[in-house]
């Protein structure tokens, strides 16, 4: 009954169009009063909301957001795309392969799929149109390749998950390396067959390739600096975000000199607004999760699912189906904020590693970015290309297959996620 009250009322508020944070807060308050009346003082509500944002690791979110925006505004995305084009533009699939490789490199800087789609995607779509690629294929591969953004570190969704699940942010970020590479490789294999009919670039002379490499070397080092720093223990995930933002600023403002003070001010304002939105959602989600736990909702859900099977693999497969459906209707950060307090007690009960589940959950929700009715990447690509979201969704269907294959692999073989974190930080 408690689960019906919690979830039913929250869904009702979503249907009214209320912003996610307000819906979470109001649903938590109403559920609290319905179950316990005035037994819990209102001051506790304020404490729980404040507790939700009283976290050092939460600083990583604005810093990763800032890094991606600085990279876009400072001419770094264009240099990455140029280098990727020189490297793989002559492969089967041509600029489709370039699109994927550039997104994998950019994923090590932005931390968000939507940042990849809106920033690097504009450069990619323009180049593919000029080369004679049809818009459907261009949009489909741009959206699909952007899904690696929150898988390869850094990752804003994984940071939010780690905070709410009390999981190690460092282990989560390092755990995304192998799945992210697998997604990129699977998409490149698919593109090699699917994109044979499209033109390829001529293989560039070694001199041009070396020139493009030199231009992209400095920004391309960003993910390696972050990963090696976290692996070696020189800095934490939050400190890595600060280093990435500082490095992006130095490159954009002092080295390439494409970042003006006016652009910087606009970027800082955009980052502040987006940070406030995400932080408010996390704060209200923490309170909502606390009410859920006190109301025994996670226990009810755990008992319902484990009554079907207590096998970790079966539970994960059931949760995959659930999360794929949720991703179609809910924005990523909102879905993580709402579901993590409910699902983490369940997965720990059946013996699933929270780090493993975090990557499975985020990859599921990334697929939702390309599925109607509320796929955010569909709407961003529609705005950039002029195509309808439905046309883009249809064109994207073949490219969901390799992502689903990788999702199945990391679900069945947890070591694909946990191997590197265990190697770097030791087994639990």
Short mmCIF file of C-alpha atoms in Angstrom, two decimals:
data_model
loop_
_atom_site.label_atom_id
_atom_site.label_comp_id
_atom_site.label_asym_id
_atom_site.label_seq_id
_atom_site.Cartn_x
_atom_site.Cartn_y
_atom_site.Cartn_z
CA UNK A 1 0.00 0.00 0.00
CA UNK A 2 2.84 2.36 0.89
CA UNK A 3 4.47 1.87 -2.51
CA UNK A 4 1.19 2.67 -4.26
CA UNK A 5 0.85 5.91 -2.25
CA UNK A 6 4.43 6.99 -2.94
CA UNK A 7 4.66 6.19 -6.62
CA UNK A 8 1.03 6.84 -7.59
CA UNK A 9 0.95 10.35 -6.20
CA UNK A 10 4.34 11.18 -7.70
CA UNK A 11 3.22 10.03 -11.15
CA UNK A 12 0.05 12.11 -10.77
CA UNK A 13 2.16 15.21 -10.07
CA UNK A 14 4.37 14.48 -13.09
CA UNK A 15 1.28 14.26 -15.31
CA UNK A 16 0.29 17.79 -14.22
CA UNK A 17 3.58 19.08 -15.66
CA UNK A 18 5.03 20.06 -12.28
CA UNK A 19 8.85 20.33 -12.29
CA UNK A 20 10.62 17.20 -11.06
CA UNK A 21 12.09 18.73 -7.88
CA UNK A 22 8.75 20.19 -6.75
CA UNK A 23 6.96 16.92 -7.55
CA UNK A 24 9.46 14.97 -5.42
CA UNK A 25 9.20 17.39 -2.51
CA UNK A 26 5.40 17.60 -2.53
CA UNK A 27 5.00 13.82 -2.95
CA UNK A 28 7.34 13.26 -0.01
CA UNK A 29 5.47 15.74 2.20
CA UNK A 30 2.00 14.41 1.36
CA UNK A 31 3.09 10.78 1.83
CA UNK A 32 4.69 11.67 5.15
CA UNK A 33 1.52 13.34 6.49
CA UNK A 34 -0.75 10.56 5.21
CA UNK A 35 1.27 7.88 7.01
CA UNK A 36 2.47 9.60 10.17
CA UNK A 37 0.41 12.78 10.55
CA UNK A 38 2.20 15.36 12.72
CA UNK A 39 4.49 12.79 14.36
CA UNK A 40 7.47 14.08 12.38
CA UNK A 41 8.30 17.81 12.83
CA UNK A 42 8.59 19.94 9.70
CA UNK A 43 12.09 20.89 10.76
CA UNK A 44 13.16 17.34 9.89
CA UNK A 45 12.07 17.97 6.29
CA UNK A 46 14.45 20.94 6.04
CA UNK A 47 17.24 18.85 7.58
CA UNK A 48 16.78 16.02 5.08
CA UNK A 49 16.69 18.41 2.11
CA UNK A 50 19.86 20.13 3.33
CA UNK A 51 21.50 16.76 3.96
CA UNK A 52 20.91 15.91 0.29
CA UNK A 53 23.26 18.65 -0.92
CA UNK A 54 25.73 18.61 1.96
CA UNK A 55 28.24 16.54 0.00
CA UNK A 56 31.76 17.33 -1.17
CA UNK A 57 31.45 15.03 -4.19
CA UNK A 58 28.44 17.03 -5.41
CA UNK A 59 30.94 19.75 -6.40
CA UNK A 60 31.96 17.50 -9.29
CA UNK A 61 28.67 18.21 -11.08
CA UNK A 62 29.11 21.95 -11.79
CA UNK A 63 32.80 21.41 -12.57
CA UNK A 64 32.11 18.66 -15.14
CA UNK A 65 29.32 20.78 -16.65
CA UNK A 66 31.70 23.73 -16.88
CA UNK A 67 34.40 21.58 -18.50
CA UNK A 68 32.07 20.47 -21.31
CA UNK A 69 30.87 24.00 -22.00
CA UNK A 70 34.42 25.40 -22.06
CA UNK A 71 35.45 22.68 -24.51
CA UNK A 72 32.55 23.59 -26.81
CA UNK A 73 33.11 27.34 -26.67
CA UNK A 74 36.92 27.22 -26.86
CA UNK A 75 37.25 25.50 -30.23
CA UNK A 76 38.30 22.20 -28.68
CA UNK A 77 35.40 20.18 -30.13
CA UNK A 78 36.35 21.25 -33.66
CA UNK A 79 39.94 20.11 -33.12
CA UNK A 80 38.81 16.75 -31.76
CA UNK A 81 36.48 16.24 -34.73
CA UNK A 82 39.23 17.20 -37.22
CA UNK A 83 41.66 14.68 -35.68
CA UNK A 84 39.03 11.91 -35.59
CA UNK A 85 38.25 12.61 -39.26
CA UNK A 86 41.90 12.29 -40.25
CA UNK A 87 42.20 9.06 -38.27
CA UNK A 88 39.10 7.07 -39.33
CA UNK A 89 37.35 9.13 -42.02
CA UNK A 90 38.59 6.74 -44.73
CA UNK A 91 37.09 3.67 -43.01
CA UNK A 92 33.83 2.05 -44.16
CA UNK A 93 31.04 4.30 -42.92
CA UNK A 94 33.21 7.41 -43.35
CA UNK A 95 32.02 10.28 -41.20
CA UNK A 96 29.82 7.90 -39.21
CA UNK A 97 33.01 6.38 -37.82
CA UNK A 98 34.41 9.86 -37.21
CA UNK A 99 31.24 10.77 -35.34
CA UNK A 100 31.63 7.82 -32.97
CA UNK A 101 35.36 8.27 -32.32
CA UNK A 102 34.96 12.01 -31.70
CA UNK A 103 32.13 11.32 -29.25
CA UNK A 104 34.28 8.79 -27.39
CA UNK A 105 37.09 11.33 -27.03
CA UNK A 106 34.68 14.11 -26.05
CA UNK A 107 33.00 11.76 -23.55
CA UNK A 108 36.18 11.96 -21.49
CA UNK A 109 35.54 15.68 -21.00
CA UNK A 110 31.82 16.51 -20.92
CA UNK A 111 30.11 13.93 -18.69
CA UNK A 112 26.67 14.36 -20.30
CA UNK A 113 25.11 12.84 -23.42
CA UNK A 114 23.08 15.99 -24.05
CA UNK A 115 26.26 18.11 -23.91
CA UNK A 116 27.79 15.86 -26.56
CA UNK A 117 24.65 16.03 -28.72
CA UNK A 118 24.22 19.79 -28.44
CA UNK A 119 27.93 20.70 -28.70
CA UNK A 120 29.90 18.21 -30.76
CA UNK A 121 26.70 17.11 -32.55
CA UNK A 122 26.37 20.47 -34.31
CA UNK A 123 29.89 20.13 -35.75
CA UNK A 124 29.26 16.50 -36.76
CA UNK A 125 25.90 17.11 -38.45
CA UNK A 126 27.25 20.08 -40.43
CA UNK A 127 30.21 18.05 -41.74
CA UNK A 128 28.03 15.06 -42.66
CA UNK A 129 25.52 17.23 -44.53
CA UNK A 130 28.30 18.90 -46.51
CA UNK A 131 29.70 15.47 -47.43
CA UNK A 132 26.34 14.28 -48.78
CA UNK A 133 25.12 12.06 -45.94
CA UNK A 134 21.35 11.93 -45.46
CA UNK A 135 19.98 13.61 -42.34
CA UNK A 136 18.39 10.46 -40.90
CA UNK A 137 21.66 8.52 -40.81
CA UNK A 138 23.57 11.57 -39.54
CA UNK A 139 21.15 12.23 -36.68
CA UNK A 140 20.90 8.55 -35.77
CA UNK A 141 24.64 8.01 -35.45
CA UNK A 142 25.10 11.36 -33.64
CA UNK A 143 22.48 10.46 -31.04
CA UNK A 144 23.71 6.88 -30.63
CA UNK A 145 27.36 7.89 -30.25
CA UNK A 146 26.43 10.50 -27.62
CA UNK A 147 25.26 7.71 -25.31
CA UNK A 148 28.89 7.01 -24.39
CA UNK A 149 29.12 10.50 -22.82
CA UNK A 150 27.98 9.47 -19.32
CA UNK A 151 29.62 6.01 -19.51
CA UNK A 152 33.26 6.93 -20.19
CA UNK A 153 34.46 9.08 -17.26
CA UNK A 154 33.70 11.78 -16.28
CA UNK A 155 29.95 11.30 -15.83
CA UNK A 156 27.39 13.54 -14.15
CA UNK A 157 24.72 10.76 -13.91
CA UNK A 158 27.23 8.42 -12.24
CA UNK A 159 28.17 11.13 -9.73
CA UNK A 160 24.48 11.64 -8.85
CA UNK A 161 23.98 7.87 -8.60
CA UNK A 162 27.04 7.52 -6.37
CA UNK A 163 25.80 10.22 -3.98
CA UNK A 164 22.32 8.72 -3.64
CA UNK A 165 23.55 5.10 -3.48
CA UNK A 166 26.47 5.91 -1.12
CA UNK A 167 28.75 4.20 -3.64
CA UNK A 168 32.36 5.12 -4.43
CA UNK A 169 32.42 7.82 -7.13
CA UNK A 170 35.96 6.83 -8.12
CA UNK A 171 35.00 3.17 -8.60
CA UNK A 172 31.92 4.15 -10.62
CA UNK A 173 33.87 6.44 -12.95
CA UNK A 174 36.69 3.94 -13.53
CA UNK A 175 34.09 1.19 -13.97
CA UNK A 176 32.68 3.02 -17.00
CA UNK A 177 35.87 2.75 -19.08
CA UNK A 178 35.43 -0.78 -20.46
CA UNK A 179 31.63 -0.50 -21.07
CA UNK A 180 32.17 2.86 -22.79
CA UNK A 181 34.83 1.47 -25.10
CA UNK A 182 32.60 -1.53 -25.84
CA UNK A 183 29.67 0.71 -26.79
CA UNK A 184 31.91 2.76 -29.10
CA UNK A 185 33.45 -0.36 -30.71
CA UNK A 186 30.02 -1.99 -31.20
CA UNK A 187 28.67 1.17 -32.88
CA UNK A 188 31.73 1.35 -35.14
CA UNK A 189 31.24 -2.28 -36.25
CA UNK A 190 27.57 -1.55 -36.95
CA UNK A 191 28.48 1.58 -38.90
CA UNK A 192 31.06 -0.29 -40.99
CA UNK A 193 28.29 -2.54 -42.36
CA UNK A 194 25.36 -0.11 -42.28
CA UNK A 195 27.26 2.81 -43.79
CA UNK A 196 28.97 1.12 -46.76
CA UNK A 197 26.89 3.14 -49.24
CA UNK A 198 28.12 6.48 -47.87
CA UNK A 199 31.24 8.27 -49.13
CA UNK A 200 34.57 8.01 -47.36
CA UNK A 201 37.36 10.51 -47.08
CA UNK A 202 40.61 9.83 -48.85
CA UNK A 203 43.32 8.52 -46.58
CA UNK A 204 45.21 11.67 -45.47
CA UNK A 205 48.95 12.14 -45.90
CA UNK A 206 50.95 11.45 -42.77
CA UNK A 207 51.84 15.15 -42.50
CA UNK A 208 48.18 16.22 -42.25
CA UNK A 209 47.43 13.46 -39.75
CA UNK A 210 50.35 14.54 -37.57
CA UNK A 211 49.22 18.18 -37.75
CA UNK A 212 45.67 17.23 -36.65
CA UNK A 213 47.13 15.05 -33.91
CA UNK A 214 49.22 17.94 -32.55
CA UNK A 215 46.16 20.22 -32.51
CA UNK A 216 44.06 17.62 -30.66
CA UNK A 217 46.81 16.33 -28.37
CA UNK A 218 46.35 18.80 -25.52
CA UNK A 219 42.56 18.41 -25.17
CA UNK A 220 42.83 14.68 -25.93
CA UNK A 221 45.04 14.26 -22.86
CA UNK A 222 42.18 15.33 -20.56
CA UNK A 223 40.62 11.89 -20.03
CA UNK A 224 44.03 10.29 -19.54
CA UNK A 225 45.00 12.89 -16.92
CA UNK A 226 41.72 12.32 -15.07
CA UNK A 227 41.84 8.53 -15.23
CA UNK A 228 45.51 8.19 -14.30
CA UNK A 229 45.09 10.70 -11.48
CA UNK A 230 42.18 8.79 -9.97
CA UNK A 231 43.80 5.39 -10.53
CA UNK A 232 47.03 6.49 -8.86
CA UNK A 233 45.22 8.17 -5.97
CA UNK A 234 46.79 11.58 -6.69
CA UNK A 235 43.35 13.19 -6.62
CA UNK A 236 39.73 12.26 -5.94
CA UNK A 237 36.87 12.34 -8.46
CA UNK A 238 35.84 15.81 -7.25
CA UNK A 239 39.38 17.13 -7.50
CA UNK A 240 39.60 15.56 -10.97
CA UNK A 241 36.57 17.65 -12.01
CA UNK A 242 38.30 20.83 -10.79
CA UNK A 243 41.48 19.92 -12.68
CA UNK A 244 39.49 19.20 -15.86
CA UNK A 245 37.68 22.55 -15.68
CA UNK A 246 40.93 24.45 -15.05
CA UNK A 247 42.68 22.62 -17.89
CA UNK A 248 39.79 23.35 -20.28
CA UNK A 249 39.86 27.04 -19.31
CA UNK A 250 43.64 27.35 -19.84
CA UNK A 251 43.44 25.67 -23.25
CA UNK A 252 40.42 27.68 -24.43
CA UNK A 253 41.44 31.09 -23.10
CA UNK A 254 45.24 31.17 -23.15
CA UNK A 255 46.35 28.52 -25.67
CA UNK A 256 43.72 28.58 -28.44
CA UNK A 257 42.40 32.06 -27.52
CA UNK A 258 38.90 31.29 -28.79
CA UNK A 259 37.21 31.91 -25.43
CA UNK A 260 36.33 35.55 -24.78
CA UNK A 261 35.31 37.05 -21.44
CA UNK A 262 31.78 37.52 -22.80
CA UNK A 263 31.56 33.82 -23.71
CA UNK A 264 33.01 32.89 -20.33
CA UNK A 265 30.37 34.92 -18.48
CA UNK A 266 27.59 33.27 -20.50
CA UNK A 267 29.05 29.82 -19.79
CA UNK A 268 29.28 30.52 -16.06
CA UNK A 269 25.63 31.64 -15.97
CA UNK A 270 24.47 28.56 -17.90
CA UNK A 271 26.50 26.29 -15.60
CA UNK A 272 25.04 27.96 -12.50
CA UNK A 273 21.46 27.51 -13.74
CA UNK A 274 21.97 23.85 -14.72
CA UNK A 275 23.78 23.15 -11.44
CA UNK A 276 20.95 24.71 -9.42
CA UNK A 277 18.42 22.56 -11.29
CA UNK A 278 20.31 19.29 -10.72
CA UNK A 279 21.17 20.13 -7.10
CA UNK A 280 17.56 21.00 -6.26
CA UNK A 281 16.43 17.69 -7.75
CA UNK A 282 19.05 15.79 -5.71
CA UNK A 283 18.05 17.64 -2.50
CA UNK A 284 14.34 16.88 -2.91
CA UNK A 285 15.09 13.32 -4.06
CA UNK A 286 17.08 12.72 -0.86
CA UNK A 287 14.08 13.75 1.24
CA UNK A 288 11.74 11.66 -0.92
CA UNK A 289 14.07 8.67 -0.59
CA UNK A 290 14.17 9.08 3.18
CA UNK A 291 10.36 8.99 3.32
CA UNK A 292 10.39 5.93 1.06
CA UNK A 293 12.77 4.09 3.36
CA UNK A 294 10.81 5.00 6.52
CA UNK A 295 7.66 3.83 4.77
CA UNK A 296 9.26 0.45 3.99
CA UNK A 297 8.63 0.90 0.24
CA UNK A 298 12.04 -0.55 -0.76
CA UNK A 299 11.37 -3.59 1.45
CA UNK A 300 7.96 -4.12 -0.18
CA UNK A 301 9.53 -3.90 -3.65
CA UNK A 302 12.38 -6.22 -2.67
CA UNK A 303 9.96 -8.82 -1.33
CA UNK A 304 7.81 -8.60 -4.49
CA UNK A 305 10.75 -9.12 -6.85
CA UNK A 306 12.58 -11.73 -4.76
CA UNK A 307 9.33 -13.70 -4.58
CA UNK A 308 9.81 -14.20 -8.34
CA UNK A 309 13.50 -15.04 -8.04
CA UNK A 310 16.40 -14.26 -5.72
CA UNK A 311 18.96 -14.85 -8.47
CA UNK A 312 21.05 -11.69 -9.04
CA UNK A 313 20.99 -12.26 -12.80
CA UNK A 314 17.20 -12.67 -12.96
CA UNK A 315 16.71 -9.57 -10.79
CA UNK A 316 19.04 -7.59 -13.05
CA UNK A 317 17.20 -8.74 -16.16
CA UNK A 318 13.86 -7.69 -14.63
CA UNK A 319 15.32 -4.32 -13.64
CA UNK A 320 16.72 -3.87 -17.16
CA UNK A 321 13.22 -4.20 -18.62
CA UNK A 322 11.88 -1.79 -16.01
CA UNK A 323 14.64 0.79 -16.57
CA UNK A 324 14.35 0.62 -20.36
CA UNK A 325 10.66 1.49 -19.99
CA UNK A 326 11.38 4.26 -17.46
CA UNK A 327 14.01 5.78 -19.77
CA UNK A 328 11.33 6.34 -22.41
CA UNK A 329 9.32 8.57 -20.09
CA UNK A 330 11.73 10.25 -17.70
CA UNK A 331 14.83 12.45 -17.84
CA UNK A 332 18.04 10.69 -16.69
CA UNK A 333 18.86 12.68 -13.54
CA UNK A 334 15.22 12.63 -12.44
CA UNK A 335 14.98 8.85 -12.95
CA UNK A 336 18.19 8.25 -10.98
CA UNK A 337 17.08 10.57 -8.18
CA UNK A 338 13.71 8.85 -7.81
CA UNK A 339 14.69 5.21 -8.31
CA UNK A 340 18.05 4.81 -6.59
CA UNK A 341 16.67 5.03 -3.00
CA UNK A 342 14.15 2.31 -3.91
CA UNK A 343 16.36 -0.01 -5.95
CA UNK A 344 19.67 0.02 -4.04
CA UNK A 345 18.26 -1.83 -0.97
CA UNK A 346 16.91 -4.46 -3.40
CA UNK A 347 20.17 -5.03 -5.27
CA UNK A 348 22.25 -5.17 -2.09
CA UNK A 349 19.81 -7.74 -0.65
CA UNK A 350 20.35 -10.11 -3.58
CA UNK A 351 24.12 -9.52 -3.69
CA UNK A 352 24.51 -7.21 -6.71
CA UNK A 353 27.49 -4.82 -6.57
CA UNK A 354 26.15 -1.20 -6.46
CA UNK A 355 28.99 -0.13 -8.80
CA UNK A 356 27.99 -2.78 -11.33
CA UNK A 357 24.32 -1.80 -11.05
CA UNK A 358 25.18 1.90 -11.42
CA UNK A 359 26.66 1.34 -14.89
CA UNK A 360 23.79 -0.95 -15.89
CA UNK A 361 21.27 1.67 -14.76
CA UNK A 362 22.94 4.59 -16.51
CA UNK A 363 23.36 2.72 -19.80
CA UNK A 364 19.67 1.74 -19.68
CA UNK A 365 18.68 5.36 -19.20
CA UNK A 366 21.01 6.50 -22.01
CA UNK A 367 19.05 4.31 -24.41
CA UNK A 368 15.95 6.21 -23.28
CA UNK A 369 17.46 9.41 -24.68
CA UNK A 370 16.83 8.02 -28.17
CA UNK A 371 13.34 6.63 -27.60
CA UNK A 372 10.01 8.45 -27.79
CA UNK A 373 8.04 10.06 -26.28
CA UNK A 374 10.50 11.99 -24.08
CA UNK A 375 13.97 11.19 -25.45
CA UNK A 376 15.98 14.37 -24.81
CA UNK A 377 18.54 13.65 -27.55
CA UNK A 378 15.70 13.33 -30.08
CA UNK A 379 14.51 16.85 -29.33
CA UNK A 380 18.02 18.33 -29.38
CA UNK A 381 18.78 16.66 -32.73
CA UNK A 382 15.39 17.76 -34.06
CA UNK A 383 16.18 21.37 -33.18
CA UNK A 384 19.62 21.19 -34.79
CA UNK A 385 18.65 19.26 -37.95
CA UNK A 386 15.06 20.32 -38.60
CA UNK A 387 13.85 16.68 -38.75
CA UNK A 388 10.91 15.53 -36.62
CA UNK A 389 11.80 13.57 -33.44
CA UNK A 390 9.80 10.61 -34.77
CA UNK A 391 11.88 10.40 -37.98
CA UNK A 392 15.08 10.52 -35.94
CA UNK A 393 13.74 7.83 -33.56
CA UNK A 394 12.96 5.50 -36.49
CA UNK A 395 16.39 6.07 -38.03
CA UNK A 396 18.04 5.38 -34.65
CA UNK A 397 16.48 1.93 -34.17
CA UNK A 398 19.31 -0.06 -35.89
CA UNK A 399 21.91 1.72 -33.74
CA UNK A 400 20.14 0.74 -30.53
CA UNK A 401 20.97 -2.92 -31.28
CA UNK A 402 24.75 -2.72 -30.57
CA UNK A 403 24.07 -0.67 -27.40
CA UNK A 404 21.59 -3.30 -26.21
CA UNK A 405 24.17 -6.02 -26.93
CA UNK A 406 26.71 -4.23 -24.71
CA UNK A 407 24.02 -3.74 -22.05
CA UNK A 408 23.39 -7.50 -22.10
CA UNK A 409 27.13 -8.20 -21.84
CA UNK A 410 27.73 -5.97 -18.80
CA UNK A 411 24.56 -7.36 -17.18
CA UNK A 412 25.65 -10.98 -17.56
CA UNK A 413 29.39 -10.37 -16.96
CA UNK A 414 29.80 -7.96 -14.00
CA UNK A 415 33.61 -8.16 -14.29
CA UNK A 416 33.41 -5.96 -17.41
CA UNK A 417 32.47 -3.18 -14.99
CA UNK A 418 34.24 -4.19 -11.79
CA UNK A 419 37.60 -5.39 -13.18
CA UNK A 420 39.29 -1.97 -13.45
CA UNK A 421 37.92 -0.56 -10.14
CA UNK A 422 39.08 -3.73 -8.33
CA UNK A 423 42.47 -3.44 -10.03
CA UNK A 424 42.81 0.21 -9.08
CA UNK A 425 41.26 0.30 -5.61
CA UNK A 426 41.38 -3.36 -4.57
CA UNK A 427 38.56 -5.88 -4.23
CA UNK A 428 35.88 -5.22 -1.66
#
